[in-house]
mmCIF file of C-alpha atoms in Angstrom:
data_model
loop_
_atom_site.group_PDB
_atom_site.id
_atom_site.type_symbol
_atom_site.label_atom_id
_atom_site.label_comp_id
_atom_site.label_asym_id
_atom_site.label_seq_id
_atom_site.Cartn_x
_atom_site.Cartn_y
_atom_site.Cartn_z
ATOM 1 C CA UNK A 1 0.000 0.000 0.000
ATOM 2 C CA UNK A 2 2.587 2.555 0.847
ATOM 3 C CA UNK A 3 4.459 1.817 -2.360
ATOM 4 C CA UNK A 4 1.238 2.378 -4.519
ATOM 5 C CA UNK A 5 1.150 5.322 -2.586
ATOM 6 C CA UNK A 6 4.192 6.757 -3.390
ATOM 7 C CA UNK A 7 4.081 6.083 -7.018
ATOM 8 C CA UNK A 8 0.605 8.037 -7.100
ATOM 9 C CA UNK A 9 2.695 10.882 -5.683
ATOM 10 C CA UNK A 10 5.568 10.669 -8.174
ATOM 11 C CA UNK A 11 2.759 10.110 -10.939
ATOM 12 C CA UNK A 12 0.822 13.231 -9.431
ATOM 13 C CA UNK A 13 4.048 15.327 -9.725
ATOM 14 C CA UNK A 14 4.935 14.246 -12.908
ATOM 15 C CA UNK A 15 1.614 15.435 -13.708
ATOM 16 C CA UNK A 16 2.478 18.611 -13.205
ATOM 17 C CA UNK A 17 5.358 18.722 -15.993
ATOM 18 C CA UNK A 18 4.169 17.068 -18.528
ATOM 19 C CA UNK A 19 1.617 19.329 -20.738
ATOM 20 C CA UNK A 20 -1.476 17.027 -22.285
ATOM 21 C CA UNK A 21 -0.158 17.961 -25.777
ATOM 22 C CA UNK A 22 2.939 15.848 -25.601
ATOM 23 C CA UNK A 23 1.004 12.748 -24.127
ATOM 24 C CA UNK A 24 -2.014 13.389 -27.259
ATOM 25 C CA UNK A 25 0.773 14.142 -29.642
ATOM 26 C CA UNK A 26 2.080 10.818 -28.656
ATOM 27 C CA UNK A 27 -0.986 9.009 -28.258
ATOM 28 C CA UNK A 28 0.260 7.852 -24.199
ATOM 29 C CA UNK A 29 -0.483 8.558 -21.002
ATOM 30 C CA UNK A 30 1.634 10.632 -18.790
ATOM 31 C CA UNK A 31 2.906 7.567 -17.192
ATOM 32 C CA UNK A 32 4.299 5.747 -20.110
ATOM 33 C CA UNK A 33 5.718 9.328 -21.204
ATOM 34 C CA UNK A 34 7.321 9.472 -17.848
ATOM 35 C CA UNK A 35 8.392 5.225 -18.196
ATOM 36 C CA UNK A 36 10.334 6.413 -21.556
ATOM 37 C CA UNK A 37 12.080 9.248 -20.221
ATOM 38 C CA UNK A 38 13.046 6.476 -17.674
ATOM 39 C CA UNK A 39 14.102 4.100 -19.927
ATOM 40 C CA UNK A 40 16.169 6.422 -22.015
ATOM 41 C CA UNK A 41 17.522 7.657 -19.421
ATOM 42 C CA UNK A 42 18.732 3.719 -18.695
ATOM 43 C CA UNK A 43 19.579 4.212 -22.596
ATOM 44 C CA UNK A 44 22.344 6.727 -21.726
ATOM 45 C CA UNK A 45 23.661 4.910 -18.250
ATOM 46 C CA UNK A 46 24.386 1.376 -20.664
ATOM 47 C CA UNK A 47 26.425 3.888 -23.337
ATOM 48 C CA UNK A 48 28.333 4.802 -20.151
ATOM 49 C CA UNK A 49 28.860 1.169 -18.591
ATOM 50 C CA UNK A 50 29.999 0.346 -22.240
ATOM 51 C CA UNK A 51 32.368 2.815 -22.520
ATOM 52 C CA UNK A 52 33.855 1.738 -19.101
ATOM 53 C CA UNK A 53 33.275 -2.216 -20.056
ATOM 54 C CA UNK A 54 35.050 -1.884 -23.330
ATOM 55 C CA UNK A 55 37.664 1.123 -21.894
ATOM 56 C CA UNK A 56 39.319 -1.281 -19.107
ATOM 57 C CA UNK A 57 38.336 -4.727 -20.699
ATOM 58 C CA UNK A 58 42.369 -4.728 -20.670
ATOM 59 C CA UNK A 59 42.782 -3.503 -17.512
ATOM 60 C CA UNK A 60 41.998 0.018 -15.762
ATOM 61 C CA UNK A 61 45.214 1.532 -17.550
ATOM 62 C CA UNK A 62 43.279 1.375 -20.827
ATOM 63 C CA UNK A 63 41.156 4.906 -19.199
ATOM 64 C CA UNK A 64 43.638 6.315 -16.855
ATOM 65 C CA UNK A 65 42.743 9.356 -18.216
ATOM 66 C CA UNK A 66 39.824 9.402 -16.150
ATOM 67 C CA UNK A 67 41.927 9.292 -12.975
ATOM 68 C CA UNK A 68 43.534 11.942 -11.354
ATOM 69 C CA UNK A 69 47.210 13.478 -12.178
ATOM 70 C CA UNK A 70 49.031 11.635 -9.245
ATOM 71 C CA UNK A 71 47.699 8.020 -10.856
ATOM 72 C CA UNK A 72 47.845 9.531 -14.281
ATOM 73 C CA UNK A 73 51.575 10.376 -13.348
ATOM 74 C CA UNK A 74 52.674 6.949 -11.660
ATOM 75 C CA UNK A 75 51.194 5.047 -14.448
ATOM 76 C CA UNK A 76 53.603 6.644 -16.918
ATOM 77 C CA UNK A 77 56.279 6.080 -14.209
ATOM 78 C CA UNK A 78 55.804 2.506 -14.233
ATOM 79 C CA UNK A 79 56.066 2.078 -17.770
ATOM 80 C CA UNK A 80 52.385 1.033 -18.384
ATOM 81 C CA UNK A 81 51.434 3.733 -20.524
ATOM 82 C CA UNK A 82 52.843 7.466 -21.520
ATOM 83 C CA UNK A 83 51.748 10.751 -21.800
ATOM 84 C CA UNK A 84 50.497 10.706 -25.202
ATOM 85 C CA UNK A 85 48.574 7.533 -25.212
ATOM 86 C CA UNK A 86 46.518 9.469 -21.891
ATOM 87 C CA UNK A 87 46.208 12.539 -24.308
ATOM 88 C CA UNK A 88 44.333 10.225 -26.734
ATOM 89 C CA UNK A 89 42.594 8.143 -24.304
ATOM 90 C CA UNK A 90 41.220 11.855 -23.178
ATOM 91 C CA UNK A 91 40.145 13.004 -27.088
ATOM 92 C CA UNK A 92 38.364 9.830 -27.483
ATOM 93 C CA UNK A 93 36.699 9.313 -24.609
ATOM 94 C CA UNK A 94 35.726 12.944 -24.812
ATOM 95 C CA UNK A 95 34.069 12.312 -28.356
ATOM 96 C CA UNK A 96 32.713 8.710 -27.537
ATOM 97 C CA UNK A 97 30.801 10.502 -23.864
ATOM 98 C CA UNK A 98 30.040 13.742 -25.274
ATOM 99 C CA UNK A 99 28.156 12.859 -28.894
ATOM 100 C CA UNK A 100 25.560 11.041 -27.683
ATOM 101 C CA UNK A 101 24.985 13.606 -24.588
ATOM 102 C CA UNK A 102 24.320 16.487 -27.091
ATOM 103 C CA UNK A 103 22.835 14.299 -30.075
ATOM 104 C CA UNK A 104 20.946 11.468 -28.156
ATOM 105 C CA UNK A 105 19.616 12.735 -25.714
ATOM 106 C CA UNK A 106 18.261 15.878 -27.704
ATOM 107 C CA UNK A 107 17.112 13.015 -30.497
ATOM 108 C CA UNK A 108 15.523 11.033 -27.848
ATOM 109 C CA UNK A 109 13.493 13.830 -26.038
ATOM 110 C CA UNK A 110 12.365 16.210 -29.453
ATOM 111 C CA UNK A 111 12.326 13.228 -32.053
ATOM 112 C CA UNK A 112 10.667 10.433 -30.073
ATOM 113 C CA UNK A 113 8.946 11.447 -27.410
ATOM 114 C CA UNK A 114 7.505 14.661 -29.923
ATOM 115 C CA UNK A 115 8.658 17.753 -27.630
ATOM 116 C CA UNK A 116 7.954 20.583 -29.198
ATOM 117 C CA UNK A 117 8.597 23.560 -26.179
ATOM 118 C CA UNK A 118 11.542 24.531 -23.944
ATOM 119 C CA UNK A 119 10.323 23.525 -21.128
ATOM 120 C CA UNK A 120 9.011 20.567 -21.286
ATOM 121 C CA UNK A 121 12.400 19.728 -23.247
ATOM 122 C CA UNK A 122 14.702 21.200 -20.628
ATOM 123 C CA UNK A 123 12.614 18.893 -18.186
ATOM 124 C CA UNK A 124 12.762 15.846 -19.596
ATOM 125 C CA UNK A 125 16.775 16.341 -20.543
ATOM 126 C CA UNK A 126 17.520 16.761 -17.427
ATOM 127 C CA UNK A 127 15.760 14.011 -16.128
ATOM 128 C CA UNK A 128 17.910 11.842 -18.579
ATOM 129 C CA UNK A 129 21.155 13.698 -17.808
ATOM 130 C CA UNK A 130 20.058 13.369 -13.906
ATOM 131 C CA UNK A 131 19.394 9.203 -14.070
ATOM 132 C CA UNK A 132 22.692 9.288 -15.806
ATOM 133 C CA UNK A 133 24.241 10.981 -13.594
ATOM 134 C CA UNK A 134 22.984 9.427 -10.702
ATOM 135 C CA UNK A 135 24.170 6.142 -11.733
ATOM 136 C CA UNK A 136 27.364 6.908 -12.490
ATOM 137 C CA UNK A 137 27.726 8.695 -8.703
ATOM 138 C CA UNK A 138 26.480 5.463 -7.702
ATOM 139 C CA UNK A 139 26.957 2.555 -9.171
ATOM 140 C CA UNK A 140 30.580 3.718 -11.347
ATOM 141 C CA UNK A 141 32.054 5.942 -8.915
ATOM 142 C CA UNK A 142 31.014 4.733 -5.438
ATOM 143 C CA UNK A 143 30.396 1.096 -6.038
ATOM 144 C CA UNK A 144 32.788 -0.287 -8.978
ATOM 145 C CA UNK A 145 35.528 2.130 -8.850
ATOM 146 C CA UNK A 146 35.346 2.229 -4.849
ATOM 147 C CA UNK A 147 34.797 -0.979 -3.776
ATOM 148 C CA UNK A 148 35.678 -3.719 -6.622
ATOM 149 C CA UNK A 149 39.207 -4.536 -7.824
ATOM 150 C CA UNK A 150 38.191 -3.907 -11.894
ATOM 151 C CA UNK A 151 39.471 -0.342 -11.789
ATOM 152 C CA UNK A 152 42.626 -0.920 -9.642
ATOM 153 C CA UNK A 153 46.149 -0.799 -11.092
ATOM 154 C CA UNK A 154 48.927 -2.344 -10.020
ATOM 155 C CA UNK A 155 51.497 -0.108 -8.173
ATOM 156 C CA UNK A 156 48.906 2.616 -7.399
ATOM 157 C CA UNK A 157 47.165 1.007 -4.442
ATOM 158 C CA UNK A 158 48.795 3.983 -2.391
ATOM 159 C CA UNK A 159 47.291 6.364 -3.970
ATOM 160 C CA UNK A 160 43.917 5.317 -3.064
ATOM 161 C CA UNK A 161 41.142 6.244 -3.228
ATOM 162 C CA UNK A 162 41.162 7.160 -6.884
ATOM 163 C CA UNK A 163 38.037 9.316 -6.756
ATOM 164 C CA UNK A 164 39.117 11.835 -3.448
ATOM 165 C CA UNK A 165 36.360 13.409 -1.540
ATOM 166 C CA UNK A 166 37.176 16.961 -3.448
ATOM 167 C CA UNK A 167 36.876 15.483 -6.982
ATOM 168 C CA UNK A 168 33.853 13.586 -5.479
ATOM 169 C CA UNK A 169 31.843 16.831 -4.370
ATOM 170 C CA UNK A 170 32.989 18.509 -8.157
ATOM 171 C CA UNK A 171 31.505 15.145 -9.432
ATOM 172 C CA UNK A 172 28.045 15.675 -7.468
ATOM 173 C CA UNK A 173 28.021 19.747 -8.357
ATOM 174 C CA UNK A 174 28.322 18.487 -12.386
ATOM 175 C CA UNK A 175 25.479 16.074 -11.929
ATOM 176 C CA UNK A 176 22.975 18.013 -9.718
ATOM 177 C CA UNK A 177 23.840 21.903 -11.216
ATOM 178 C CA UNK A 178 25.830 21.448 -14.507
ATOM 179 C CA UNK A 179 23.536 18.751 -16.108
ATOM 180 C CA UNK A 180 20.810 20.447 -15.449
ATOM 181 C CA UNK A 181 22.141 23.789 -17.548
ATOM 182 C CA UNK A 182 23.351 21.657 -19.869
ATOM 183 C CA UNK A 183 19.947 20.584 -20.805
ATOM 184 C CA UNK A 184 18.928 24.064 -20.746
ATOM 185 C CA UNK A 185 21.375 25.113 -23.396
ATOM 186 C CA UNK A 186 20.487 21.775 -25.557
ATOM 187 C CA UNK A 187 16.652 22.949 -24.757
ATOM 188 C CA UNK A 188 17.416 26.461 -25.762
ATOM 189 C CA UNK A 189 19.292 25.313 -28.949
ATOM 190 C CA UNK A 190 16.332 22.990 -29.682
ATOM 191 C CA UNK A 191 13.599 25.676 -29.643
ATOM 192 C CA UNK A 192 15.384 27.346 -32.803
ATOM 193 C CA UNK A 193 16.009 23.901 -34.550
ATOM 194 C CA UNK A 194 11.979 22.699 -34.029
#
């Protein structure tokens, strides 16, 4: 009962973003609007777990450049990798994270689920950016990087934990306050190109 309860609540709220003329234009109901912004939003989290899947399926060296300088810098010291194999490791994970956050996402929100306005665009971006977000926080940062051995490298156990609490809080302000402006600039952008 209390779970039925709460959904009515987050079905209530969601009420209260989503205009009737995206769920006629769509032909659904504002809950299976709300289930696909879920579910893309799960879209965007398995592009991320790929990325990682495929990036260490080596070992973690193969995306050191997603740790910080003092790992970055006893890496090369050991011999496992050098500077300019990071450098590239940084250009193309930059291109492989950062295409589908400003195509998808925009794609997924305007061309399937038939946004036409800002707002209701900037809304349901950020929800996808947010779930994304929220799972890599979680489940990346906190649980696989943190606690399992698939990110560690050998020879940089001392410099542990690879995600410090300072880069963790930066981590947290990009997911709850830059994601969300994000999808206002893809929102704004999208209100010229629709």
């Amino acid at each position: 009962i209390a779970l039925a309860g709460h959904r009515a609540a987050i079905l209530f709220n969601f009420r209260l973003l989503v205009s009737p003329k995206v769920c006629k234009n769509l032909n659904l109901k504002l809950e299976e609007i709300y289930m696909l912004v879920f579910f893309e939003g799960i879209v965007m989290c398995f592009i991320l777990v790929m990325y990682c899947v495929i990036g260490i399926r080596n070992g973690a060296v193969g995306l050191v450049c997603l740790y910080e300088k003092d790992v970055q810098e006893r890496v090369v010291e050991l011999g496992l990798v050098t500077k300019e194999q990071i450098k590239k490791q940084f250009l193309v994970s930059s291109i492989v994270l950062f295409i589908p956050l400003f195509t998808l996402v925009p794609y997924m929100v305007y061309g399937v689920n038939g946004v036409t306005d800002f707002t209701e665009g900037f809304i349901q971006m950020t929800m996808i950016l947010v779930i994304m977000g929220l799972f890599d926080r979680f489940f990346i940062d906190w649980y696989w990087v943190g606690h399992t051995k698939a990110w560690l490298i050998p020879g940089t156990e001392d410099l542990k934990p690879y995600i410090p609490v300072k880069v963790l809080v930066r981590k947290w302000i990009g997911t709850v306050v830059v994601y969300p402006l994000i999808a206002l600039l893809m929102a704004k952008i999208m209100t010229f190109i629709v």
